[in-house]
Tab-separated table of N, CA and C in Angstrom:
chain	number	residue	atom	x	y	z
S	466	UNK	N	7.547	3.969	17.461
S	466	UNK	CA	8.222	5.221	17.158
S	466	UNK	C	8.470	5.286	15.651
S	467	UNK	N	8.142	6.396	15.052
S	467	UNK	CA	8.301	6.559	13.617
S	467	UNK	C	9.316	7.651	13.333
S	468	UNK	N	10.142	7.411	12.336
S	468	UNK	CA	11.033	8.477	11.926
S	468	UNK	C	10.769	8.757	10.448
S	469	UNK	N	10.758	10.009	10.111
S	469	UNK	CA	10.593	10.386	8.713
S	469	UNK	C	11.998	10.621	8.181
S	470	UNK	N	12.327	9.932	7.121
S	470	UNK	CA	13.674	10.009	6.584
S	470	UNK	C	13.714	10.984	5.416
S	471	UNK	N	14.831	11.619	5.263
S	471	UNK	CA	14.986	12.567	4.160
S	471	UNK	C	15.230	11.799	2.868
S	472	UNK	N	14.846	12.414	1.768
S	472	UNK	CA	14.988	11.819	0.430
S	472	UNK	C	16.407	11.300	0.198
S	473	UNK	N	17.408	12.003	0.744
S	473	UNK	CA	18.797	11.638	0.484
S	473	UNK	C	19.252	10.413	1.289
S	474	UNK	N	18.473	10.014	2.279
S	474	UNK	CA	18.890	8.865	3.078
S	474	UNK	C	18.713	7.567	2.303
S	475	UNK	N	19.507	6.591	2.683
S	475	UNK	CA	19.480	5.321	1.984
S	475	UNK	C	18.286	4.470	2.435
S	476	UNK	N	17.817	3.643	1.521
S	476	UNK	CA	16.774	2.672	1.826
S	476	UNK	C	17.245	1.354	1.248
S	477	UNK	N	16.820	0.252	1.851
S	477	UNK	CA	17.236	-1.040	1.311
S	477	UNK	C	16.056	-1.915	0.902
S	478	UNK	N	14.844	-1.390	1.004
S	478	UNK	CA	13.667	-2.092	0.493
S	478	UNK	C	12.891	-1.072	-0.337
S	479	UNK	N	12.575	-1.430	-1.585
S	479	UNK	CA	11.854	-0.522	-2.478
S	479	UNK	C	10.551	-1.189	-2.890
S	480	UNK	N	9.444	-0.596	-2.466
S	480	UNK	CA	8.131	-1.170	-2.753
S	480	UNK	C	7.204	-0.136	-3.375
S	481	UNK	N	6.116	-0.654	-3.920
S	481	UNK	CA	5.026	0.184	-4.414
S	481	UNK	C	3.751	-0.271	-3.724
S	482	UNK	N	2.830	0.666	-3.530
S	482	UNK	CA	1.553	0.327	-2.906
S	482	UNK	C	0.413	1.014	-3.638
S	483	UNK	N	-0.745	0.362	-3.638
S	483	UNK	CA	-1.925	0.908	-4.285
S	483	UNK	C	-2.965	1.336	-3.268
S	484	UNK	N	-3.506	2.531	-3.460
S	484	UNK	CA	-4.576	3.054	-2.605
S	484	UNK	C	-5.895	2.866	-3.353
S	485	UNK	N	-6.756	2.037	-2.781
S	485	UNK	CA	-8.096	1.807	-3.322
S	485	UNK	C	-9.091	2.393	-2.327
S	486	UNK	N	-10.008	3.219	-2.803
S	486	UNK	CA	-11.003	3.832	-1.915
S	486	UNK	C	-12.395	3.458	-2.413
S	487	UNK	N	-13.241	3.018	-1.498
S	487	UNK	CA	-14.641	2.711	-1.814
S	487	UNK	C	-15.473	3.084	-0.595
S	488	UNK	N	-16.498	3.874	-0.792
S	488	UNK	CA	-17.375	4.299	0.313
S	488	UNK	C	-16.575	4.882	1.476
S	489	UNK	N	-15.549	5.690	1.127
S	489	UNK	CA	-14.688	6.352	2.119
S	489	UNK	C	-13.923	5.354	2.997
S	490	UNK	N	-13.681	4.159	2.449
S	490	UNK	CA	-12.868	3.156	3.141
S	490	UNK	C	-11.692	2.763	2.244
S	491	UNK	N	-10.607	2.323	2.893
S	491	UNK	CA	-9.367	1.957	2.230
S	491	UNK	C	-9.222	0.433	2.204
S	492	UNK	N	-8.759	-0.090	1.071
S	492	UNK	CA	-8.508	-1.524	0.948
S	492	UNK	C	-7.137	-1.861	1.528
S	493	UNK	N	-7.093	-2.845	2.437
S	493	UNK	CA	-5.824	-3.360	2.954
S	493	UNK	C	-5.829	-4.884	2.850
S	494	UNK	N	-4.641	-5.456	2.807
S	494	UNK	CA	-4.504	-6.909	2.695
S	494	UNK	C	-3.576	-7.419	3.795
S	495	UNK	N	-3.753	-8.708	4.118
S	495	UNK	CA	-2.851	-9.368	5.073
S	495	UNK	C	-2.324	-10.626	4.408
S	496	UNK	N	-1.006	-10.723	4.342
S	496	UNK	CA	-0.371	-11.906	3.757
S	496	UNK	C	-0.458	-13.079	4.721
S	497	UNK	N	-0.391	-14.278	4.165
S	497	UNK	CA	-0.357	-15.489	4.988
S	497	UNK	C	0.843	-15.404	5.922
S	498	UNK	N	0.661	-15.855	7.160
S	498	UNK	CA	1.725	-15.879	8.172
S	498	UNK	C	2.075	-14.504	8.746
S	499	UNK	N	1.350	-13.450	8.388
S	499	UNK	CA	1.632	-12.107	8.920
S	499	UNK	C	0.478	-11.672	9.817
S	500	UNK	N	0.775	-10.747	10.751
S	500	UNK	CA	-0.295	-10.278	11.652
S	500	UNK	C	-0.587	-8.798	11.468
S	501	UNK	N	-0.086	-8.195	10.385
S	501	UNK	CA	-0.396	-6.793	10.119
S	501	UNK	C	-0.917	-6.649	8.693
S	502	UNK	N	-1.650	-5.574	8.468
S	502	UNK	CA	-2.242	-5.294	7.172
S	502	UNK	C	-1.441	-4.219	6.454
S	503	UNK	N	-1.376	-4.343	5.132
S	503	UNK	CA	-0.709	-3.355	4.297
S	503	UNK	C	-1.559	-3.127	3.049
S	504	UNK	N	-1.191	-2.142	2.275
S	504	UNK	CA	-1.868	-1.917	0.999
S	504	UNK	C	-1.422	-2.981	0.013
S	505	UNK	N	-2.270	-3.300	-0.954
S	505	UNK	CA	-1.807	-4.218	-1.997
S	505	UNK	C	-0.623	-3.588	-2.724
S	506	UNK	N	0.334	-4.415	-3.083
S	506	UNK	CA	1.541	-3.947	-3.763
S	506	UNK	C	2.695	-4.855	-3.406
S	507	UNK	N	3.908	-4.389	-3.639
S	507	UNK	CA	5.054	-5.225	-3.299
S	507	UNK	C	6.350	-4.635	-3.808
S	508	UNK	N	7.377	-5.473	-3.845
S	508	UNK	CA	8.719	-5.028	-4.203
S	508	UNK	C	8.834	-4.718	-5.694
S	509	UNK	N	9.613	-3.668	-5.965
S	509	UNK	CA	9.955	-3.320	-7.336
S	509	UNK	C	11.156	-4.184	-7.712
S	510	UNK	N	10.999	-4.984	-8.759
S	510	UNK	CA	12.079	-5.882	-9.170
S	510	UNK	C	12.999	-5.197	-10.175
S	511	UNK	N	14.232	-5.702	-10.265
S	511	UNK	CA	15.244	-5.138	-11.175
S	511	UNK	C	14.667	-5.047	-12.593
S	512	UNK	N	14.837	-3.865	-13.203
S	512	UNK	CA	14.370	-3.669	-14.576
S	512	UNK	C	12.914	-3.241	-14.694
S	513	UNK	N	12.205	-3.177	-13.567
S	513	UNK	CA	10.796	-2.782	-13.574
S	513	UNK	C	10.639	-1.325	-13.164
S	514	UNK	N	9.681	-0.654	-13.766
S	514	UNK	CA	9.326	0.679	-13.274
S	514	UNK	C	8.381	0.480	-12.086
S	515	UNK	N	8.206	1.492	-11.239
S	515	UNK	CA	7.255	1.355	-10.130
S	515	UNK	C	5.844	1.019	-10.626
S	516	UNK	N	5.420	1.625	-11.725
S	516	UNK	CA	4.082	1.353	-12.271
S	516	UNK	C	3.969	-0.102	-12.726
S	517	UNK	N	4.982	-0.599	-13.422
S	517	UNK	CA	4.958	-2.002	-13.869
S	517	UNK	C	4.917	-2.946	-12.674
S	518	UNK	N	5.691	-2.624	-11.641
S	518	UNK	CA	5.708	-3.461	-10.433
S	518	UNK	C	4.320	-3.478	-9.788
S	519	UNK	N	3.690	-2.312	-9.694
S	519	UNK	CA	2.362	-2.256	-9.073
S	519	UNK	C	1.348	-3.026	-9.908
S	520	UNK	N	1.380	-2.880	-11.212
S	520	UNK	CA	0.448	-3.616	-12.071
S	520	UNK	C	0.623	-5.128	-11.876
S	521	UNK	N	1.869	-5.598	-11.839
S	521	UNK	CA	2.145	-7.028	-11.641
S	521	UNK	C	1.661	-7.497	-10.279
S	522	UNK	N	2.003	-6.742	-9.237
S	522	UNK	CA	1.625	-7.129	-7.877
S	522	UNK	C	0.105	-7.154	-7.682
S	523	UNK	N	-0.612	-6.185	-8.255
S	523	UNK	CA	-2.069	-6.155	-8.095
S	523	UNK	C	-2.707	-7.368	-8.755
S	524	UNK	N	-2.153	-7.785	-9.883
S	524	UNK	CA	-2.674	-8.973	-10.551
S	524	UNK	C	-2.390	-10.224	-9.715
S	525	UNK	N	-1.166	-10.328	-9.171
S	525	UNK	CA	-0.797	-11.491	-8.357
S	525	UNK	C	-1.556	-11.532	-7.028
S	526	UNK	N	-1.654	-10.377	-6.347
S	526	UNK	CA	-2.186	-10.349	-4.988
S	526	UNK	C	-3.703	-10.292	-4.891
S	527	UNK	N	-4.340	-9.494	-5.756
S	527	UNK	CA	-5.790	-9.338	-5.613
S	527	UNK	C	-6.554	-9.563	-6.921
S	528	UNK	N	-5.881	-10.198	-7.884
S	528	UNK	CA	-6.532	-10.721	-9.092
S	528	UNK	C	-7.193	-9.678	-9.988
S	529	UNK	N	-6.610	-8.474	-10.065
S	529	UNK	CA	-7.179	-7.443	-10.931
S	529	UNK	C	-6.147	-6.927	-11.922
S	530	UNK	N	-6.631	-6.275	-12.968
S	530	UNK	CA	-5.774	-5.654	-13.973
S	530	UNK	C	-6.020	-4.148	-13.925
S	531	UNK	N	-4.923	-3.383	-13.874
S	531	UNK	CA	-5.019	-1.929	-13.807
S	531	UNK	C	-4.214	-1.329	-14.948
S	532	UNK	N	-4.867	-0.466	-15.721
S	532	UNK	CA	-4.181	0.263	-16.793
S	532	UNK	C	-3.384	1.413	-16.174
S	533	UNK	N	-2.256	1.743	-16.770
S	533	UNK	CA	-1.419	2.835	-16.254
S	533	UNK	C	-2.204	4.146	-16.149
S	534	UNK	N	-3.139	4.374	-17.070
S	534	UNK	CA	-3.931	5.614	-17.059
S	534	UNK	C	-4.852	5.706	-15.842
S	535	UNK	N	-5.052	4.597	-15.132
S	535	UNK	CA	-5.882	4.588	-13.929
S	535	UNK	C	-5.064	4.658	-12.644
S	536	UNK	N	-3.776	4.991	-12.761
S	536	UNK	CA	-2.906	5.161	-11.593
S	536	UNK	C	-2.526	6.632	-11.472
S	537	UNK	N	-2.641	7.156	-10.253
S	537	UNK	CA	-2.327	8.557	-9.974
S	537	UNK	C	-1.340	8.594	-8.809
S	538	UNK	N	-0.191	9.219	-9.007
S	538	UNK	CA	0.822	9.263	-7.954
S	538	UNK	C	0.268	9.930	-6.695
S	539	UNK	N	0.509	9.302	-5.543
S	539	UNK	CA	0.026	9.822	-4.258
S	539	UNK	C	1.190	10.271	-3.368
S	540	UNK	N	2.404	9.855	-3.718
S	540	UNK	CA	3.571	10.271	-2.944
S	540	UNK	C	4.578	9.159	-2.742
S	541	UNK	N	5.765	9.556	-2.281
S	541	UNK	CA	6.836	8.617	-1.926
S	541	UNK	C	7.104	8.792	-0.444
S	542	UNK	N	7.135	7.667	0.266
S	542	UNK	CA	7.254	7.700	1.721
S	542	UNK	C	8.383	6.789	2.172
S	543	UNK	N	9.015	7.154	3.302
S	543	UNK	CA	10.102	6.370	3.892
S	543	UNK	C	9.748	6.050	5.334
S	544	UNK	N	10.046	4.832	5.762
S	544	UNK	CA	9.784	4.439	7.152
S	544	UNK	C	10.514	3.136	7.440
S	545	UNK	N	10.678	2.817	8.741
S	545	UNK	CA	11.181	1.482	9.074
S	545	UNK	C	10.182	0.446	8.539
S	546	UNK	N	10.676	-0.655	8.013
S	546	UNK	CA	9.804	-1.685	7.445
S	546	UNK	C	8.983	-2.358	8.548
S	547	UNK	N	7.688	-2.557	8.306
S	547	UNK	CA	6.808	-3.212	9.287
S	547	UNK	C	7.286	-4.645	9.511
S	548	UNK	N	7.481	-4.989	10.766
S	548	UNK	CA	7.918	-6.342	11.110
S	548	UNK	C	9.412	-6.568	10.901
S	549	UNK	N	10.118	-5.569	10.373
S	549	UNK	CA	11.539	-5.707	10.068
S	549	UNK	C	12.188	-4.318	10.191
S	550	UNK	N	12.043	-3.721	11.385
S	550	UNK	CA	12.357	-2.309	11.599
S	550	UNK	C	13.812	-1.920	11.365
S	551	UNK	N	14.723	-2.898	11.301
S	551	UNK	CA	16.124	-2.552	11.044
S	551	UNK	C	16.339	-2.144	9.583
S	552	UNK	N	15.376	-2.462	8.726
S	552	UNK	CA	15.459	-2.087	7.321
S	552	UNK	C	14.626	-0.846	7.038
S	553	UNK	N	15.100	-0.032	6.096
S	553	UNK	CA	14.391	1.183	5.710
S	553	UNK	C	13.655	0.935	4.400
S	554	UNK	N	12.375	1.259	4.423
S	554	UNK	CA	11.494	1.048	3.287
S	554	UNK	C	11.241	2.361	2.562
S	555	UNK	N	11.345	2.322	1.242
S	555	UNK	CA	10.844	3.419	0.398
S	555	UNK	C	9.615	2.850	-0.298
S	556	UNK	N	8.497	3.581	-0.236
S	556	UNK	CA	7.301	3.128	-0.925
S	556	UNK	C	6.741	4.250	-1.788
S	557	UNK	N	6.633	3.956	-3.086
S	557	UNK	CA	5.941	4.851	-4.011
S	557	UNK	C	4.480	4.429	-3.985
S	558	UNK	N	3.596	5.358	-3.670
S	558	UNK	CA	2.182	5.038	-3.500
S	558	UNK	C	1.370	5.691	-4.624
S	559	UNK	N	0.450	4.909	-5.171
S	559	UNK	CA	-0.421	5.369	-6.252
S	559	UNK	C	-1.874	5.142	-5.873
S	560	UNK	N	-2.716	6.103	-6.226
S	560	UNK	CA	-4.167	5.890	-6.117
S	560	UNK	C	-4.602	5.097	-7.332
S	561	UNK	N	-5.402	4.071	-7.095
S	561	UNK	CA	-5.937	3.253	-8.180
S	561	UNK	C	-7.359	3.745	-8.420
S	562	UNK	N	-7.570	4.383	-9.568
S	562	UNK	CA	-8.842	5.028	-9.848
S	562	UNK	C	-9.882	4.073	-10.433
S	563	UNK	N	-9.421	3.040	-11.150
S	563	UNK	CA	-10.333	2.058	-11.737
S	563	UNK	C	-9.538	0.802	-12.050
S	564	UNK	N	-10.228	-0.318	-12.217
S	564	UNK	CA	-9.558	-1.591	-12.481
S	564	UNK	C	-10.531	-2.545	-13.159
S	565	UNK	N	-9.976	-3.614	-13.713
S	565	UNK	CA	-10.776	-4.672	-14.343
S	565	UNK	C	-10.684	-5.917	-13.487
S	566	UNK	N	-11.835	-6.557	-13.244
S	566	UNK	CA	-11.874	-7.771	-12.445
S	566	UNK	C	-12.436	-7.505	-11.064
S	567	UNK	N	-12.645	-8.594	-10.328
S	567	UNK	CA	-13.149	-8.519	-8.953
S	567	UNK	C	-11.979	-8.662	-7.996
S	568	UNK	N	-11.941	-7.814	-6.974
S	568	UNK	CA	-10.871	-7.902	-5.975
S	568	UNK	C	-11.104	-9.145	-5.123
S	569	UNK	N	-10.131	-10.055	-5.162
S	569	UNK	CA	-10.174	-11.241	-4.308
S	569	UNK	C	-8.746	-11.676	-4.019
S	570	UNK	N	-8.542	-12.311	-2.853
S	570	UNK	CA	-7.181	-12.690	-2.461
S	570	UNK	C	-6.525	-13.619	-3.481
S	571	UNK	N	-5.284	-13.302	-3.837
S	571	UNK	CA	-4.501	-14.146	-4.727
S	571	UNK	C	-3.588	-15.061	-3.929
S	572	UNK	N	-2.524	-15.505	-4.569
S	572	UNK	CA	-1.634	-16.538	-4.034
S	572	UNK	C	-1.184	-16.348	-2.587
S	573	UNK	N	-0.578	-15.198	-2.271
S	573	UNK	CA	0.026	-15.053	-0.940
S	573	UNK	C	-0.856	-14.298	0.052
S	574	UNK	N	-2.054	-13.915	-0.353
S	574	UNK	CA	-2.913	-13.079	0.483
S	574	UNK	C	-3.928	-13.938	1.246
S	575	UNK	N	-3.966	-13.729	2.558
S	575	UNK	CA	-4.886	-14.447	3.435
S	575	UNK	C	-6.220	-13.712	3.561
S	576	UNK	N	-6.149	-12.372	3.613
S	576	UNK	CA	-7.352	-11.602	3.936
S	576	UNK	C	-7.329	-10.245	3.246
S	577	UNK	N	-8.511	-9.796	2.812
S	577	UNK	CA	-8.698	-8.487	2.194
S	577	UNK	C	-9.781	-7.781	2.999
S	578	UNK	N	-9.530	-6.523	3.395
S	578	UNK	CA	-10.523	-5.766	4.184
S	578	UNK	C	-10.618	-4.328	3.711
S	579	UNK	N	-11.819	-3.758	3.810
S	579	UNK	CA	-12.024	-2.325	3.595
S	579	UNK	C	-12.107	-1.700	4.983
S	580	UNK	N	-11.235	-0.720	5.257
S	580	UNK	CA	-11.149	-0.144	6.603
S	580	UNK	C	-11.242	1.380	6.543
S	581	UNK	N	-11.548	1.979	7.700
S	581	UNK	CA	-11.474	3.434	7.809
S	581	UNK	C	-10.412	3.779	8.848
S	582	UNK	N	-10.210	5.046	9.109
S	582	UNK	CA	-9.107	5.450	9.995
S	582	UNK	C	-9.307	4.970	11.434
S	583	UNK	N	-10.533	4.673	11.837
S	583	UNK	CA	-10.752	4.171	13.203
S	583	UNK	C	-10.205	2.752	13.367
S	584	UNK	N	-9.992	2.047	12.265
S	584	UNK	CA	-9.449	0.681	12.314
S	584	UNK	C	-8.038	0.656	12.890
S	585	UNK	N	-7.353	1.795	12.849
S	585	UNK	CA	-5.995	1.857	13.396
S	585	UNK	C	-5.968	1.491	14.873
S	586	UNK	N	-7.093	1.717	15.571
S	586	UNK	CA	-7.140	1.425	17.003
S	586	UNK	C	-7.217	-0.074	17.286
S	587	UNK	N	-7.710	-0.861	16.322
S	587	UNK	CA	-7.964	-2.272	16.581
S	587	UNK	C	-7.144	-3.239	15.729
S	588	UNK	N	-6.404	-2.734	14.747
S	588	UNK	CA	-5.614	-3.641	13.913
S	588	UNK	C	-4.228	-3.057	13.644
S	589	UNK	N	-3.285	-3.940	13.375
S	589	UNK	CA	-1.928	-3.493	13.035
S	589	UNK	C	-1.866	-3.194	11.542
S	590	UNK	N	-1.420	-1.978	11.227
S	590	UNK	CA	-1.300	-1.561	9.829
S	590	UNK	C	0.162	-1.189	9.591
S	591	UNK	N	0.696	-1.576	8.438
S	591	UNK	CA	2.092	-1.280	8.101
S	591	UNK	C	2.445	0.184	8.286
S	592	UNK	N	3.701	0.446	8.625
S	592	UNK	CA	4.152	1.770	9.058
S	592	UNK	C	3.874	2.898	8.068
S	593	UNK	N	4.173	2.697	6.797
S	593	UNK	CA	3.967	3.771	5.820
S	593	UNK	C	2.490	4.165	5.764
S	594	UNK	N	1.611	3.168	5.745
S	594	UNK	CA	0.183	3.478	5.666
S	594	UNK	C	-0.354	4.037	6.975
S	595	UNK	N	0.054	3.465	8.087
S	595	UNK	CA	-0.444	3.939	9.384
S	595	UNK	C	-0.008	5.372	9.668
S	596	UNK	N	1.244	5.698	9.367
S	596	UNK	CA	1.797	6.994	9.776
S	596	UNK	C	1.774	8.077	8.702
S	597	UNK	N	1.658	7.692	7.449
S	597	UNK	CA	1.743	8.681	6.369
S	597	UNK	C	0.493	8.700	5.486
S	598	UNK	N	0.165	7.556	4.894
S	598	UNK	CA	-0.884	7.523	3.872
S	598	UNK	C	-2.279	7.727	4.470
S	599	UNK	N	-2.631	6.981	5.513
S	599	UNK	CA	-3.975	7.109	6.105
S	599	UNK	C	-4.220	8.531	6.621
S	600	UNK	N	-3.283	9.147	7.360
S	600	UNK	CA	-3.523	10.542	7.763
S	600	UNK	C	-3.722	11.489	6.567
S	601	UNK	N	-2.950	11.277	5.487
S	601	UNK	CA	-3.088	12.121	4.296
S	601	UNK	C	-4.451	11.897	3.627
S	602	UNK	N	-4.916	10.650	3.588
S	602	UNK	CA	-6.240	10.347	3.014
S	602	UNK	C	-7.343	11.000	3.835
S	603	UNK	N	-7.191	10.922	5.148
S	603	UNK	CA	-8.196	11.528	6.042
S	603	UNK	C	-8.196	13.052	5.900
S	604	UNK	N	-7.022	13.634	5.833
S	604	UNK	CA	-6.878	15.085	5.675
S	604	UNK	C	-7.551	15.572	4.385
S	605	UNK	N	-7.487	14.758	3.324
S	605	UNK	CA	-8.121	15.111	2.043
S	605	UNK	C	-9.590	14.673	1.988
S	606	UNK	N	-10.113	14.152	3.096
S	606	UNK	CA	-11.489	13.702	3.196
S	606	UNK	C	-11.826	12.582	2.209
S	607	UNK	N	-10.821	11.720	1.943
S	607	UNK	CA	-11.045	10.585	1.059
S	607	UNK	C	-11.509	9.350	1.832
S	608	UNK	N	-11.150	9.281	3.129
S	608	UNK	CA	-11.638	8.199	3.983
S	608	UNK	C	-12.189	8.802	5.276
S	609	UNK	N	-12.986	7.994	5.964
S	609	UNK	CA	-13.583	8.413	7.235
S	609	UNK	C	-12.514	8.341	8.313
């Protein structure tokens, strides 16, 4: 069950996520010890802007460098946190238009996959991406 929360509601987890599209497929990652996939990204730390947090997380998680000029805001979404539904997640999502380096799993990442919207039937995807981002990408004909 998904609930869409209003902007004024409180959240206790603040994250950023990156949308990577290649051949009409979306990049998702799975952390070690987890059984669901999410977009590359992570928590915004104190004193960091969402863009700085995303740049840091992309370097740590998938070994790439992204210039701010290659990030395009895709929206802010609220949902129960995947695997921790008692907490409310706010995620600022950015499309990553270009990057330097090869995408490969970094320190905490077990698996990297390119998926399309049909993958929702066979794999667990984090709530914000499953319920908000993937439908929006499909609606804009960015993924299959």
